[in-house]
PDB file of C-alpha atoms and ligand atoms in Angstrom:
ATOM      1  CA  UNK A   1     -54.015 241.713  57.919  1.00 36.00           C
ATOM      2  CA  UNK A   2     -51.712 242.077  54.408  1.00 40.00           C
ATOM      3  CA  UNK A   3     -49.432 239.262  54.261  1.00 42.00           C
ATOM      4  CA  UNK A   4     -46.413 239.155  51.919  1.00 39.00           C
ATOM      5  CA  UNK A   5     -46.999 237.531  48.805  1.00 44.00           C
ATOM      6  CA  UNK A   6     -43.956 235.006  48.428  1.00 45.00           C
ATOM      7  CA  UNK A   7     -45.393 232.023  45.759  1.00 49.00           C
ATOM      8  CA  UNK A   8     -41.591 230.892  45.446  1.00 52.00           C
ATOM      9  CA  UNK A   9     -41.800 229.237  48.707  1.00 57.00           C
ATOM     10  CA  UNK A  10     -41.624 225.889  48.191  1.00 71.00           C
ATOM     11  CA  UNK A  11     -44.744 223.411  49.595  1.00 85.00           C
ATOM     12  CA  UNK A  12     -43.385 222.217  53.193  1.00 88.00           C
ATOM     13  CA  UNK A  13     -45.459 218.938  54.769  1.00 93.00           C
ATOM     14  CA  UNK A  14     -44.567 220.139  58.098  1.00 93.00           C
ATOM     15  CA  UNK A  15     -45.694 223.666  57.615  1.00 92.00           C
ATOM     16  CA  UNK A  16     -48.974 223.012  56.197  1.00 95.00           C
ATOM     17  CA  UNK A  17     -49.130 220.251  59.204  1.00 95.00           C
ATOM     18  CA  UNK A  18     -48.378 222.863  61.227  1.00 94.00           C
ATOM     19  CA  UNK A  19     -50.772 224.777  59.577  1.00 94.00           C
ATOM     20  CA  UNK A  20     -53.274 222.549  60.085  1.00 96.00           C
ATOM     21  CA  UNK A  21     -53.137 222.191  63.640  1.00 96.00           C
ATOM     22  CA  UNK A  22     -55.721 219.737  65.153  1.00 95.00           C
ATOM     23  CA  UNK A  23     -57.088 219.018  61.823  1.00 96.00           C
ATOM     24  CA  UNK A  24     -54.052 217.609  60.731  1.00 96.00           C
ATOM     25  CA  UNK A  25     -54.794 214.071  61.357  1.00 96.00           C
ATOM     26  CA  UNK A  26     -57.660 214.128  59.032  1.00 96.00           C
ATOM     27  CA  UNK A  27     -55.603 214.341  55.913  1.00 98.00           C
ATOM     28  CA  UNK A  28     -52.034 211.834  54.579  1.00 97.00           C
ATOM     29  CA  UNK A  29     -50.677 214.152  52.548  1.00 97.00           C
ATOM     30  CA  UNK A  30     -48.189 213.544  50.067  1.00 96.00           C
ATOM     31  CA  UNK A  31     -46.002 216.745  47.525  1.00 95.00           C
ATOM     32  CA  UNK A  32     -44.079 215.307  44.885  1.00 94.00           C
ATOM     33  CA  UNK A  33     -42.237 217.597  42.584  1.00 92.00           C
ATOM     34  CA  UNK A  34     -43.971 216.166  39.302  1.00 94.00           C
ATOM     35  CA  UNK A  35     -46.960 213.968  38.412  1.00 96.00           C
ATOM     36  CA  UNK A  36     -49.172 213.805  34.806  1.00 96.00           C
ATOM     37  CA  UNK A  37     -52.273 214.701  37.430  1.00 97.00           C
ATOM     38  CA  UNK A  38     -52.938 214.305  40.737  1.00 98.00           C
ATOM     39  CA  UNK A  39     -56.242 213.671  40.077  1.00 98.00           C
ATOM     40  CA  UNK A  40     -55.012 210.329  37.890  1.00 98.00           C
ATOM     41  CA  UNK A  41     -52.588 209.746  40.520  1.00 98.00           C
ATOM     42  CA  UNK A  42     -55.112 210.179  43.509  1.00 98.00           C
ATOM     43  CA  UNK A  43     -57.460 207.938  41.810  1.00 98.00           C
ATOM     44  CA  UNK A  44     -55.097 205.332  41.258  1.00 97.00           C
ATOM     45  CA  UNK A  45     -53.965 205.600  44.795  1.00 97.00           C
ATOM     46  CA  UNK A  46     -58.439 205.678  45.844  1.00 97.00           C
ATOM     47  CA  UNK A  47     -58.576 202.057  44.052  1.00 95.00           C
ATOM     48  CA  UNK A  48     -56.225 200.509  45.829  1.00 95.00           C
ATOM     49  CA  UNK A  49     -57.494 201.588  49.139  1.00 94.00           C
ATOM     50  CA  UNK A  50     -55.949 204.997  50.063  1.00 97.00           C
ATOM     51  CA  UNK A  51     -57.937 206.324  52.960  1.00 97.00           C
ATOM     52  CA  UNK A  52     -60.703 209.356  52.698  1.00 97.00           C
ATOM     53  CA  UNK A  53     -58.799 212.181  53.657  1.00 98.00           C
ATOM     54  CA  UNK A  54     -55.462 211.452  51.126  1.00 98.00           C
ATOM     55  CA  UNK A  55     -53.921 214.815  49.590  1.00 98.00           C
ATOM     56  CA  UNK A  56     -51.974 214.724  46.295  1.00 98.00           C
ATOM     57  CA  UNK A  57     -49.897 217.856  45.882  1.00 96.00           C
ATOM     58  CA  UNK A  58     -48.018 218.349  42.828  1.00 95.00           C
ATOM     59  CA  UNK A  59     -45.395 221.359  41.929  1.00 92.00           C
ATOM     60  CA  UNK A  60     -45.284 220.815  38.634  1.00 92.00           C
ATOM     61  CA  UNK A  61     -48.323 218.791  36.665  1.00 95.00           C
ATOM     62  CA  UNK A  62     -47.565 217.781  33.005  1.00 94.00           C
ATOM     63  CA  UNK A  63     -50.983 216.658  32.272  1.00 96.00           C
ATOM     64  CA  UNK A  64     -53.552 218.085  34.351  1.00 95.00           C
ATOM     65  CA  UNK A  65     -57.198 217.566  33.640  1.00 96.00           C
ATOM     66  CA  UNK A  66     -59.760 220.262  33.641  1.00 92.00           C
ATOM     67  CA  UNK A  67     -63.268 220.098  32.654  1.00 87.00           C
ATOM     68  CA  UNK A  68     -64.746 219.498  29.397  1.00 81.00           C
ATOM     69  CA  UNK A  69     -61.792 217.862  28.045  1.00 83.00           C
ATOM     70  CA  UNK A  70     -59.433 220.923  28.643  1.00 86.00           C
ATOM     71  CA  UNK A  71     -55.997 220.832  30.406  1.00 88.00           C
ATOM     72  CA  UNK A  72     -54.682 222.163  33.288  1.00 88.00           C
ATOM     73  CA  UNK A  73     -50.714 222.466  32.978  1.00 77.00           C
ATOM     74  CA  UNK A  74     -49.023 223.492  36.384  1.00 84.00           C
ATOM     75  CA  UNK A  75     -45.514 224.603  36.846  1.00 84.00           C
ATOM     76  CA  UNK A  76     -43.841 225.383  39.806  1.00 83.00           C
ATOM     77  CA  UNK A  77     -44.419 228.565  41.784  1.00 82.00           C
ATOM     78  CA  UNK A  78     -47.145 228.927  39.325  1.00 87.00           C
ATOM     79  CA  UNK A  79     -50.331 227.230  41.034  1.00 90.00           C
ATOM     80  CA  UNK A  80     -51.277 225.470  43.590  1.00 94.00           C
ATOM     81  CA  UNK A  81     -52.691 222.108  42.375  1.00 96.00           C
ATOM     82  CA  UNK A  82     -53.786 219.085  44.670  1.00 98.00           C
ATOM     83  CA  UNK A  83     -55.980 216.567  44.929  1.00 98.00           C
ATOM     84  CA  UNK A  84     -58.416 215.279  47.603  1.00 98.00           C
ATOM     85  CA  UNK A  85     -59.688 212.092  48.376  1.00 98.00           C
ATOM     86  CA  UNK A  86     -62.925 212.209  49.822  1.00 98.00           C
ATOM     87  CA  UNK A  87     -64.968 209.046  51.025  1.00 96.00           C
ATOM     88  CA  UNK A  88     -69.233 209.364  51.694  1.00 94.00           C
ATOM     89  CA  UNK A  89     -71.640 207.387  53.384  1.00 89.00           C
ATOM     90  CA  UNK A  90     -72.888 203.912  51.048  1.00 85.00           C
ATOM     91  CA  UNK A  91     -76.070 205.694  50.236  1.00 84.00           C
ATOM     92  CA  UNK A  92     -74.748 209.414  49.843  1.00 89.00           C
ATOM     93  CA  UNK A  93     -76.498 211.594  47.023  1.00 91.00           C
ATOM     94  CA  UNK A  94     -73.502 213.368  45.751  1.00 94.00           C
ATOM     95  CA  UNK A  95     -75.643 216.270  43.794  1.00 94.00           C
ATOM     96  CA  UNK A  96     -73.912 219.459  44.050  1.00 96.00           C
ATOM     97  CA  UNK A  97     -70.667 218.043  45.218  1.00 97.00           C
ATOM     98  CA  UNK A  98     -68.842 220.352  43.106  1.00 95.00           C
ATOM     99  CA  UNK A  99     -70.608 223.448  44.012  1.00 97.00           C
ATOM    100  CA  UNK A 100     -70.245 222.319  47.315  1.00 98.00           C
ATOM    101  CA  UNK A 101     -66.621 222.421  47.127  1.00 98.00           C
ATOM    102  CA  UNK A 102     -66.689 226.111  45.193  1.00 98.00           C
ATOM    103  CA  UNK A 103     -68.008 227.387  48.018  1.00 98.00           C
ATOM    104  CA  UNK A 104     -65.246 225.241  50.247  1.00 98.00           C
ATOM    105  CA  UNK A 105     -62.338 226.841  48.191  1.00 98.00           C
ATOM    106  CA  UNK A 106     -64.415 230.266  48.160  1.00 98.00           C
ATOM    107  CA  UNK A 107     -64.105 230.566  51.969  1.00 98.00           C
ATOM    108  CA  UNK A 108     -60.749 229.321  52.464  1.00 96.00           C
ATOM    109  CA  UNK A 109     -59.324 232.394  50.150  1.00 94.00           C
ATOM    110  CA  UNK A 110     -61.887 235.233  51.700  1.00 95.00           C
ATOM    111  CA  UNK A 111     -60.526 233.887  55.333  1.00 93.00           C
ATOM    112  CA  UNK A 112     -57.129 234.576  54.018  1.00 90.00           C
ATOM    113  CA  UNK A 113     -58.450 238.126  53.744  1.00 88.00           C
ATOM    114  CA  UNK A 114     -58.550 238.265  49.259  1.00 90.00           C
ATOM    115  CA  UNK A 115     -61.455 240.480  48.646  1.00 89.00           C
ATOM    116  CA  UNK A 116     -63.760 240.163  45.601  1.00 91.00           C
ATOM    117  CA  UNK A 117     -63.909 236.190  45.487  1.00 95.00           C
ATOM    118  CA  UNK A 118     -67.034 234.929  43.230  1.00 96.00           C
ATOM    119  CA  UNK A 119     -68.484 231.597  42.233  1.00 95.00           C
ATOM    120  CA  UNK A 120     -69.711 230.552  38.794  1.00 93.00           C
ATOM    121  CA  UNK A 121     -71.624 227.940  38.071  1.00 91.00           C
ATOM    122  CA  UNK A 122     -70.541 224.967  38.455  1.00 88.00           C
ATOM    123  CA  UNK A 123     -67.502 225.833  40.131  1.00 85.00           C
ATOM    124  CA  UNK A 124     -65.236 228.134  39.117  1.00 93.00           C
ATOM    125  CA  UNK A 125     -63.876 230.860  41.330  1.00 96.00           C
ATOM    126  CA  UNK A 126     -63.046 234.028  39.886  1.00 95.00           C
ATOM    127  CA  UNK A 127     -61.555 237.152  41.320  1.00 93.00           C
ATOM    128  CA  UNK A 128     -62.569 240.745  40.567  1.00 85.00           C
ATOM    129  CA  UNK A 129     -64.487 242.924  39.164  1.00 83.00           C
ATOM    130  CA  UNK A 130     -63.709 241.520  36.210  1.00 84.00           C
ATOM    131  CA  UNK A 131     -64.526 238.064  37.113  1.00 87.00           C
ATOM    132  CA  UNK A 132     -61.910 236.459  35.761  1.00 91.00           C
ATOM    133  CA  UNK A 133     -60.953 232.949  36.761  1.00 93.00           C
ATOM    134  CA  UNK A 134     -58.553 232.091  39.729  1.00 95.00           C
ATOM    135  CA  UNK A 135     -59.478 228.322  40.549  1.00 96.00           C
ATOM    136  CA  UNK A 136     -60.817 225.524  38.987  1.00 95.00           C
ATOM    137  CA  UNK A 137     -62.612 222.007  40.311  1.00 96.00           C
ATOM    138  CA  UNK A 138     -62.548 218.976  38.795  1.00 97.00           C
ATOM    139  CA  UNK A 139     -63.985 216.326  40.481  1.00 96.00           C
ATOM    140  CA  UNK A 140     -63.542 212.473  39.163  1.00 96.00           C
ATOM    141  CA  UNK A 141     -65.680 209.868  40.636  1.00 95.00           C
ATOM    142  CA  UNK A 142     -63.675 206.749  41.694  1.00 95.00           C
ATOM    143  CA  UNK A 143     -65.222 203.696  40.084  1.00 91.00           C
ATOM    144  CA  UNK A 144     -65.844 200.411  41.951  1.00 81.00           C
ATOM    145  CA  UNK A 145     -68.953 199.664  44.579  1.00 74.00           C
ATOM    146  CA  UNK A 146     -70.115 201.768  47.279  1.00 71.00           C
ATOM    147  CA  UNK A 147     -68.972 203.332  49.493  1.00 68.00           C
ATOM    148  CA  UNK A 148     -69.199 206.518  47.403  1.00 91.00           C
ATOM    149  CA  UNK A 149     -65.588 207.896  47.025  1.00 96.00           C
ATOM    150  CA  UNK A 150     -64.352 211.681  45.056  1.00 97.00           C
ATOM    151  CA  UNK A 151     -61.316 213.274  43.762  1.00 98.00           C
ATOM    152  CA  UNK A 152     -61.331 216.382  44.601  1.00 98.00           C
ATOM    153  CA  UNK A 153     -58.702 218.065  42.282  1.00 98.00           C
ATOM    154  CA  UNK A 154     -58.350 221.683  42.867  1.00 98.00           C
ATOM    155  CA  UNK A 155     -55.880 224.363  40.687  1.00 97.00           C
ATOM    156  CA  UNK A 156     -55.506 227.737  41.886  1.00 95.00           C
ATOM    157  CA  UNK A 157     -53.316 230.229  40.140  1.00 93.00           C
ATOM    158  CA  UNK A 158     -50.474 232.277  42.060  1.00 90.00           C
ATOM    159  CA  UNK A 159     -49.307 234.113  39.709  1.00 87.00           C
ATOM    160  CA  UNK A 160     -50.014 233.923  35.765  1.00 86.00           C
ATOM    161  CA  UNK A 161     -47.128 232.383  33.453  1.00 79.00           C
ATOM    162  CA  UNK A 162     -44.927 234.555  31.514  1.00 78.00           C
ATOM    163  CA  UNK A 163     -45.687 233.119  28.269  1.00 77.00           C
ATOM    164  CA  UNK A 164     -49.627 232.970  28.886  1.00 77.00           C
ATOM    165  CA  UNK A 165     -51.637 233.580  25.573  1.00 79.00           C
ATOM    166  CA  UNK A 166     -52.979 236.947  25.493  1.00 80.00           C
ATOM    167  CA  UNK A 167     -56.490 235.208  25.296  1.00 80.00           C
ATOM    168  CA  UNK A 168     -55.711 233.338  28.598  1.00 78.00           C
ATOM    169  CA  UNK A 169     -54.336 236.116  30.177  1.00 79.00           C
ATOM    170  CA  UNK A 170     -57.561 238.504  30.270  1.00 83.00           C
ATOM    171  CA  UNK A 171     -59.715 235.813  31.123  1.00 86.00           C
ATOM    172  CA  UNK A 172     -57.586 234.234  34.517  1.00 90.00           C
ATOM    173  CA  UNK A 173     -56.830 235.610  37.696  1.00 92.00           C
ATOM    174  CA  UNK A 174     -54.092 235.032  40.025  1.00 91.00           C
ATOM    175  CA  UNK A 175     -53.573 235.351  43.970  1.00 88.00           C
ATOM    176  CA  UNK A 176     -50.388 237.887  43.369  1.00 83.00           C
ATOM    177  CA  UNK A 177     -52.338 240.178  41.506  1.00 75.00           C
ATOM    178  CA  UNK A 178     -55.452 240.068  44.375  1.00 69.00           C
ATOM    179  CA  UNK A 179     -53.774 243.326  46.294  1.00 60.00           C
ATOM    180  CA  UNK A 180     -53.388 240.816  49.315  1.00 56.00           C
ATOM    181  CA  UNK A 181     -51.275 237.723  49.269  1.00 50.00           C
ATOM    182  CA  UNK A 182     -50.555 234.908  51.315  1.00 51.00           C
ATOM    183  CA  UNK A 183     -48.364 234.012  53.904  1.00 61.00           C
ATOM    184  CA  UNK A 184     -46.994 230.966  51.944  1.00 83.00           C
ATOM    185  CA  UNK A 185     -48.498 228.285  50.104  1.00 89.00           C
ATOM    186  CA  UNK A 186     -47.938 226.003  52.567  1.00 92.00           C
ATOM    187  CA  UNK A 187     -50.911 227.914  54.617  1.00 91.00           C
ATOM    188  CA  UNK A 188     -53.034 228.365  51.607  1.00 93.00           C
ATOM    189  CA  UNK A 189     -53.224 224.889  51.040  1.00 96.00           C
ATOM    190  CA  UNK A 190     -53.768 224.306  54.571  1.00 97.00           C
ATOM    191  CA  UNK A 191     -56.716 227.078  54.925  1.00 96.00           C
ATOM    192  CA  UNK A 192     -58.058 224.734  51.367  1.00 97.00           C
ATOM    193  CA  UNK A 193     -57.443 221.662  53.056  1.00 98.00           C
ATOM    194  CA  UNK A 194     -59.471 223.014  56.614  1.00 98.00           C
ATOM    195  CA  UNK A 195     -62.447 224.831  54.480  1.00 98.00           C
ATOM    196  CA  UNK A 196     -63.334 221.373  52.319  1.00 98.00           C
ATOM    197  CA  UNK A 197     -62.827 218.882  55.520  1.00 98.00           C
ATOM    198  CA  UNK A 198     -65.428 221.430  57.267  1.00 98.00           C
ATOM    199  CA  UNK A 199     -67.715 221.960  53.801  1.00 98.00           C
ATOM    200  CA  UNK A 200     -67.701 218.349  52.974  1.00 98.00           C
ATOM    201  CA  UNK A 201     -68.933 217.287  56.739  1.00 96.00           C
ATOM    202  CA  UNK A 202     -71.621 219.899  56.103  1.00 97.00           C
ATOM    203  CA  UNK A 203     -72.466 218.316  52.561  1.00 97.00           C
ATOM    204  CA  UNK A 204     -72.545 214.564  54.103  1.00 95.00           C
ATOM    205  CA  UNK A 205     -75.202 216.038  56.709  1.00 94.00           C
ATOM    206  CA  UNK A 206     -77.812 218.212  54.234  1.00 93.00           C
ATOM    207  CA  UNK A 207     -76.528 217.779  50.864  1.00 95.00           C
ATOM    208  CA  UNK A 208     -75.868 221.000  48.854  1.00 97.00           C
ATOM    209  CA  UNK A 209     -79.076 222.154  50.161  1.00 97.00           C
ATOM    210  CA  UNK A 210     -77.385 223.109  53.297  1.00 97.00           C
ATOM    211  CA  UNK A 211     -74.875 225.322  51.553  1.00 98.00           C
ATOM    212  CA  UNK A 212     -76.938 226.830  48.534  1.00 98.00           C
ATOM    213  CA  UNK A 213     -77.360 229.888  50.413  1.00 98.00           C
ATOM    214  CA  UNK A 214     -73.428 230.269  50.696  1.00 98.00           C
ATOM    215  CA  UNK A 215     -72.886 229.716  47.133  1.00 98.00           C
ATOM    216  CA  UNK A 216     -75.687 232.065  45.933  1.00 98.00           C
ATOM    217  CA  UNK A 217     -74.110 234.876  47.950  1.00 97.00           C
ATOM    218  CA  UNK A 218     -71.254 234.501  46.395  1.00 97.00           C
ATOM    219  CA  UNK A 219     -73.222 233.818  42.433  1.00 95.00           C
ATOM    220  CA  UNK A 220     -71.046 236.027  40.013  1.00 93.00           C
ATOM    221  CA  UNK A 221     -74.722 235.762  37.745  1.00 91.00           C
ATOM    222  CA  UNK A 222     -77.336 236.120  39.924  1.00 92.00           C
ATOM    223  CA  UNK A 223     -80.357 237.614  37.772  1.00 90.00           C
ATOM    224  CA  UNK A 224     -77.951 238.429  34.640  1.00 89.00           C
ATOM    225  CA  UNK A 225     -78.785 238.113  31.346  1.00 89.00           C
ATOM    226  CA  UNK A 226     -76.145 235.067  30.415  1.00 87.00           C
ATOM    227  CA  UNK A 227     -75.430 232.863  27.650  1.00 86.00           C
ATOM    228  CA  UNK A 228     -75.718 228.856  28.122  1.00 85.00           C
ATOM    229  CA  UNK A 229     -73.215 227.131  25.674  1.00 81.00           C
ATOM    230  CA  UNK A 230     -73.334 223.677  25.358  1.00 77.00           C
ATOM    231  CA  UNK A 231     -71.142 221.273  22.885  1.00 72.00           C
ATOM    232  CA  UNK A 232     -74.637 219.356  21.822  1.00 75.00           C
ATOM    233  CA  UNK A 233     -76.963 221.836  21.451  1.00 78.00           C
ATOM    234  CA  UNK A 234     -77.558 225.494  20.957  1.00 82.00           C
ATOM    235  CA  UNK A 235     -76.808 228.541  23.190  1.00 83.00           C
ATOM    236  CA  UNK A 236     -79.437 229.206  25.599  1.00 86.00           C
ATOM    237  CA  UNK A 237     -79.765 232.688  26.591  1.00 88.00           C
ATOM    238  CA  UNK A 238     -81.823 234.027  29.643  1.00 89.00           C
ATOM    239  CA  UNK A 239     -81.353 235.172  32.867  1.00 91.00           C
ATOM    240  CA  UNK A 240     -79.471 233.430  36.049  1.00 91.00           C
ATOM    241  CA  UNK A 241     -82.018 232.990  38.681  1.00 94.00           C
ATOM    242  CA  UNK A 242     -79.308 231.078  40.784  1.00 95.00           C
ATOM    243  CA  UNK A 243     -79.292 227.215  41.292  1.00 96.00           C
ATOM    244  CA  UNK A 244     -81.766 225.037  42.799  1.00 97.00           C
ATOM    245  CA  UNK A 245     -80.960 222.536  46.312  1.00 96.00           C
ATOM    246  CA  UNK A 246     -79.345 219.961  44.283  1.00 95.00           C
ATOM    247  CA  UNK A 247     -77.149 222.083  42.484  1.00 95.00           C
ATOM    248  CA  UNK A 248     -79.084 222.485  39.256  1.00 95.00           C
ATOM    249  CA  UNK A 249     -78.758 226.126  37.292  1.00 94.00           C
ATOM    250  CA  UNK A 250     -81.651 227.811  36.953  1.00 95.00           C
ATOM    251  CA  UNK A 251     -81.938 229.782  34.098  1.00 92.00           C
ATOM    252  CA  UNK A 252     -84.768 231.971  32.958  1.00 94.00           C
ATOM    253  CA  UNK A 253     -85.539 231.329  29.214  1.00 91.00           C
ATOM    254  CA  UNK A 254     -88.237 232.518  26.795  1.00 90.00           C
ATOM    255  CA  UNK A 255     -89.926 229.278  27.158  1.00 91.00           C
ATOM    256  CA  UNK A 256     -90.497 229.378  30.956  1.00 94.00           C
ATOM    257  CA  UNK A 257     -87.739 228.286  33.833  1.00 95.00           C
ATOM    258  CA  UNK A 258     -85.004 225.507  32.656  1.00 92.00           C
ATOM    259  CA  UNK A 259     -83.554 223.709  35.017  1.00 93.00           C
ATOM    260  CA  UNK A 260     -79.634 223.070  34.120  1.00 89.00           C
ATOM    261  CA  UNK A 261     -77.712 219.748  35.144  1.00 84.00           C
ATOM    262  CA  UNK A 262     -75.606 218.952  32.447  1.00 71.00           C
ATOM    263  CA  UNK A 263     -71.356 219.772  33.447  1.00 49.00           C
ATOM    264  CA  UNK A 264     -70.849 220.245  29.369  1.00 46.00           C
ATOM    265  CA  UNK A 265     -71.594 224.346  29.312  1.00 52.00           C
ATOM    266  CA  UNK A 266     -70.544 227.221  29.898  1.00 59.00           C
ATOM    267  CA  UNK A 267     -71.740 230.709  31.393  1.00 60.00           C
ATOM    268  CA  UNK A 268     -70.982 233.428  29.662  1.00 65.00           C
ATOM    269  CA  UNK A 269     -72.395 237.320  30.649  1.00 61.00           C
ATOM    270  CA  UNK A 270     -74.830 238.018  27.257  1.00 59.00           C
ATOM    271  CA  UNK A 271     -73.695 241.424  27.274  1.00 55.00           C
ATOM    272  CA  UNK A 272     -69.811 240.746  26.918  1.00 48.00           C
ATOM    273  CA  UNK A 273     -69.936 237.124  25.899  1.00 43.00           C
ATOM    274  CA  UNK A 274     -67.074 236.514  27.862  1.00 42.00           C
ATOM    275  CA  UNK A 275     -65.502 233.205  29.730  1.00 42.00           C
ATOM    276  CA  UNK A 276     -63.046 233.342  32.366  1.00 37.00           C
ATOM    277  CA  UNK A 277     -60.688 230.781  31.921  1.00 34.00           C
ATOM    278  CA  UNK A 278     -57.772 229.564  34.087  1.00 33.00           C
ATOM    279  CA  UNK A 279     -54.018 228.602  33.282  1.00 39.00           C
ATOM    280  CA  UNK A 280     -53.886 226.732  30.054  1.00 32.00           C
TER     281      UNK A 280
HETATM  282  C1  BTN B 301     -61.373 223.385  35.333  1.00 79.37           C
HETATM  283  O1  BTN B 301     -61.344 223.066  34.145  1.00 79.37           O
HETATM  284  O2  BTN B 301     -61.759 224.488  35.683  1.00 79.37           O
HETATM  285  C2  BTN B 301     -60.940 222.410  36.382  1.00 79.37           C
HETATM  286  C3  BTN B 301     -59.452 222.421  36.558  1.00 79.37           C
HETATM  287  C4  BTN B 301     -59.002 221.482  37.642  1.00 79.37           C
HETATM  288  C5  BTN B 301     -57.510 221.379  37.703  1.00 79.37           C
HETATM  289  C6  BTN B 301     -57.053 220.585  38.889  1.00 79.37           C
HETATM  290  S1  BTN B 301     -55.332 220.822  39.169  1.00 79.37           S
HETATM  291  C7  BTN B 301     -55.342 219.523  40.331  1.00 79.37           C
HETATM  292  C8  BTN B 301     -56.260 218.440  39.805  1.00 79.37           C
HETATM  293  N1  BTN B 301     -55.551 217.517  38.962  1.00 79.37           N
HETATM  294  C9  BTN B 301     -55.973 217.555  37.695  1.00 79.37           C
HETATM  295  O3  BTN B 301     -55.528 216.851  36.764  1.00 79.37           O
HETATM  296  N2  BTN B 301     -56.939 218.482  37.581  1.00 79.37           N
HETATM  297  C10 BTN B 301     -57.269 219.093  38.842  1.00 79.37           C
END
């Protein structure tokens, strides 16, 4: 079914409730029109005892975090940008989390019917041929003694600012431009919110393990010729032979199979050296 794309719609907690439908009891969610990050704010909110299942939903995010340092600025209309708190077991191995939730936030957009959805490793999604980037994870581990507890911040671009760099714009994606759209945002973020409470009870049974076949489907790499980067060492070039049960890339190299776990790189396809990138 083509739904009409309308990204103006403002976030409604009774529509996404609605949304929801039985599974609304698993999450307390909160929208407020502005926050620095809703990561930040989530983990604040994790510390002094929020309960597993607390959504952080932002229209407008002045200081968003992404990973390796970057930002994530969100305006309104612009992306959808929340954050999950997400409560394991004591003794939970949380290796592959974040591909874990890729896969999560892969589903919930291919259920909404957006064709050519794609997961790079660790976990951005990108749309396209072109691969470029629609969504970005960050996940933030919230300190203190076990119970094991995650934030979960996701950023998913609607529709690309007007006053994107150039750069930006041919590396990022956004939902208006898939050829499908959504319904509202309301039920995007409700599909997000139903795909990681399902993924994640998955992931607290069989680890990653248990979903590596779902991401590797989806592998925007598999067997390509790519370029590791890394901010402490050199690039690392060989070819993608997918990632291992606990998440780890595995990467071909000219001295035998390397096994990947360190968040600080980046993939790039050798032939075109290229990143996608999300909003700024
Ligand atoms: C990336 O660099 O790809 C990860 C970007 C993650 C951005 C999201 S937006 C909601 C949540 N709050 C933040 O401050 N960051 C994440």
């Amino acid at each position: 079914m083509k739904l009409l794309a309308l990204p103006d719609q403002p976030l409604d907690i009774a529509a996404v409730a609605a949304a929801l439908g039985e599974l609304a009891c698993r999450f307390d969610l909160d929208i407020v029109a502005e926050c620095d990050s809703t990561n930040a704010r989530l983990l604040e909110r994790a510390e002094l005892g929020a309960p597993s299942g607390s959504v952080l939903v932002a229209l407008r995010q002045t200081a968003g975090r992404g990973r390796r340092g970057r930002s994530w600025i969100s305006m309104p209309g612009d992306s959808l940008t929340f954050s999950l708190l997400w409560r394991f077991p004591p003794e939970m191995a949380l290796d592959g989390l974040s591909l874990a939730v890729g896969v999560a936030v892969a589903q919930a957009l291919e259920g909404l019917g957006i064709p050519g959805v794609a997961l790079k490793w660790p976990n951005d999604v990108l749309l396209g041929v072109e691969r470029r980037k629609l969504a970005g994870v960050l996940l933030e581990l919230v300190p203190g003694p076990r119970p094991v507890a995650v934030v979960i911040g996701i950023g998913v671009n609607l529709r690309l600012p007007s006053g994107m760099p150039a750069e930006l714009q041919r590396t990022a994606a956004a939902l208006v431009e898939s050829g499908l759209s959504l319904l509202s945002t309301s039920v995007l973020l409700a599909r997000m919110l139903g795909a990681l409470s399902a993924t994640l009870a998955r992931f607290s049974d069989a680890g990653f393990a248990g979903l590596r076949g779902e991401w590797l489907i989806r592998h925007a790499y598999q067997g390509r010729a790519v370029r590791l980067l890394s901010d402490f060492a050199d690039p690392l070039d060989g070819r993608c032979l997918g990632v291992d049960t606990d998440g780890a890339l595995l990467l071909e190299t000219a001295a035998g199979t390397q096994r990947i776990i360190s968040g600080e790189v980046s993939l790039r396809a050798a032939s075109t050296e290229k990143e996608g990138e999300g909003a700024p």
